[in-house]
PDB file of C-alpha atoms in Angstrom:
ATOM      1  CA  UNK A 668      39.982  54.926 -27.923  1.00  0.00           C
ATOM      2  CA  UNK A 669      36.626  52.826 -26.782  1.00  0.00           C
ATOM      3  CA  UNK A 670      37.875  49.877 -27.568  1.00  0.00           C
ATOM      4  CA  UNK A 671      41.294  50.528 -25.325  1.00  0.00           C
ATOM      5  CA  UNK A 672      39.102  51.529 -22.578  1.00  0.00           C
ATOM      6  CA  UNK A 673      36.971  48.076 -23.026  1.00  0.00           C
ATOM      7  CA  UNK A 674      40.083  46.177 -22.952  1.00  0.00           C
ATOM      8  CA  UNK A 675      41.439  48.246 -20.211  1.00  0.00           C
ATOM      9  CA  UNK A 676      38.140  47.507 -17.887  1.00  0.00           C
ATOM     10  CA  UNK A 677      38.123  43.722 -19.172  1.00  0.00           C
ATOM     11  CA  UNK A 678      41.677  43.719 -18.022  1.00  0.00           C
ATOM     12  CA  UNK A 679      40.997  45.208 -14.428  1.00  0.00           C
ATOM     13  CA  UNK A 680      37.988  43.293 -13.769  1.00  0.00           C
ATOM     14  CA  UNK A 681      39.620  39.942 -14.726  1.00  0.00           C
ATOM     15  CA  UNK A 682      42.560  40.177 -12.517  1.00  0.00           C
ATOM     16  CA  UNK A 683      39.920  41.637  -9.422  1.00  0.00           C
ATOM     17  CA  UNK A 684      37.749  38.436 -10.315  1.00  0.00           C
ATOM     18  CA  UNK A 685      41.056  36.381  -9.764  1.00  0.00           C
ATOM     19  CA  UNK A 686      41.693  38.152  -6.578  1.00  0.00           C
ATOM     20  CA  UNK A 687      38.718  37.843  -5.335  1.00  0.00           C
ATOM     21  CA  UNK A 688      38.744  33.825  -6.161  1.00  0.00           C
ATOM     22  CA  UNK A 689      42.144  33.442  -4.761  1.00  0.00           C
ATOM     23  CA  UNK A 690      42.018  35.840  -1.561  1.00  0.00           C
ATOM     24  CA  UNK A 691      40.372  35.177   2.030  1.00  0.00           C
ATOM     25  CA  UNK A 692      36.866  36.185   2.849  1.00  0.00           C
ATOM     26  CA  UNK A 693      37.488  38.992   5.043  1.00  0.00           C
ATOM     27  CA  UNK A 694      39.205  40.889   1.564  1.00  0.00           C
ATOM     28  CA  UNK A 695      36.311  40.261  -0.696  1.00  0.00           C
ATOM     29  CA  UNK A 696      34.740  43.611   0.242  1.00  0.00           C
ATOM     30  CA  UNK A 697      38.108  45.542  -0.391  1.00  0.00           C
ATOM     31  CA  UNK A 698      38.736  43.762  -3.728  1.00  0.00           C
ATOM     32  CA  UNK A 699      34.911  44.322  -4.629  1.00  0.00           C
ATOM     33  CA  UNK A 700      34.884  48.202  -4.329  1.00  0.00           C
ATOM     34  CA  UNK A 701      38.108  48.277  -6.296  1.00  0.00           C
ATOM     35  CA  UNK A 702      35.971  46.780  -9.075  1.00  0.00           C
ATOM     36  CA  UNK A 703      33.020  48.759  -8.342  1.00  0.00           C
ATOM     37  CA  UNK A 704      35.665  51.936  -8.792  1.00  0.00           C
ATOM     38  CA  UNK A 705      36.894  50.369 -11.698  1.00  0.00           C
ATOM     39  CA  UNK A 706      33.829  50.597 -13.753  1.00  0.00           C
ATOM     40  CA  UNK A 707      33.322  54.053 -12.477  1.00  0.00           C
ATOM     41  CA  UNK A 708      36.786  55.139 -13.966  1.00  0.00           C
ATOM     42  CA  UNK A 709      35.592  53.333 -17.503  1.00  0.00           C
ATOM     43  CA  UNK A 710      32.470  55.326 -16.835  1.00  0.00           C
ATOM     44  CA  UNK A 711      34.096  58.386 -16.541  1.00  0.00           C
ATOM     45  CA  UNK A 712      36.718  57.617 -19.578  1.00  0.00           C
ATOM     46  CA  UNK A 713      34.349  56.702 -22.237  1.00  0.00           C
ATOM     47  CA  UNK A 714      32.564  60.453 -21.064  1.00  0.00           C
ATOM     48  CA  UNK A 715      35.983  61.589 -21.877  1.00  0.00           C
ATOM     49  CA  UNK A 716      36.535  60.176 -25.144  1.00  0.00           C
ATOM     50  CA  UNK A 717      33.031  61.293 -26.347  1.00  0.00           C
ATOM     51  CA  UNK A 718      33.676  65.010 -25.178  1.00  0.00           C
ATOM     52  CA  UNK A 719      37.200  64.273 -27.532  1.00  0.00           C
ATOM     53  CA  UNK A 720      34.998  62.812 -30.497  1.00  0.00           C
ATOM     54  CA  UNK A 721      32.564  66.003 -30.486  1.00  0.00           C
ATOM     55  CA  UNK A 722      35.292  68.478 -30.153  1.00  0.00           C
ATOM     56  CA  UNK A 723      36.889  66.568 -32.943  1.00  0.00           C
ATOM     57  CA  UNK A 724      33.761  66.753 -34.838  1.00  0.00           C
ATOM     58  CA  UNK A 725      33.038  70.836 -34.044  1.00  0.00           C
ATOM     59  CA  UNK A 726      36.898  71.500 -35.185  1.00  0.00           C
ATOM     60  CA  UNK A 727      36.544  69.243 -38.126  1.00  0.00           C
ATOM     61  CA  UNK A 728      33.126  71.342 -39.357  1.00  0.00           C
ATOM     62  CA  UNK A 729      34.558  74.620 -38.655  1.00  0.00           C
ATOM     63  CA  UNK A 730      37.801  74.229 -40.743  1.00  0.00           C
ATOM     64  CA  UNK A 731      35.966  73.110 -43.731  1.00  0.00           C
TER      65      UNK A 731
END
């Protein structure tokens, strides 16, 4: 699940570099707080995935 939200960000960042590269100055602030928000939503998915792994964990110890 990490890795998929690694390739995910790598993904989003790369095309918002390319964007950024390719559009005019006055959108570089738009395109820069979509990648700004894009690391926030990998920030808030890898807290995700590590509540899933403990409760994984807890139900894994409690059934044996």
């Amino acid at each position: 699940m990490l890795a998929a939200i690694d390739a995910n960000l790598k993904a989003a960042v790369a095309e918002l570099d390319r964007q950024i590269a390719e559009s005019e100055a006055d959108k570089h602030p738009a395109l820069v707080a979509l990648k700004e928000a894009a690391w926030m939503q990998e920030e808030r998915e890898r807290v995700q995935a590590d509540h899933f792994r403990r409760d994984c964990l807890k139900a894994a110890r409690s059934y044996n």
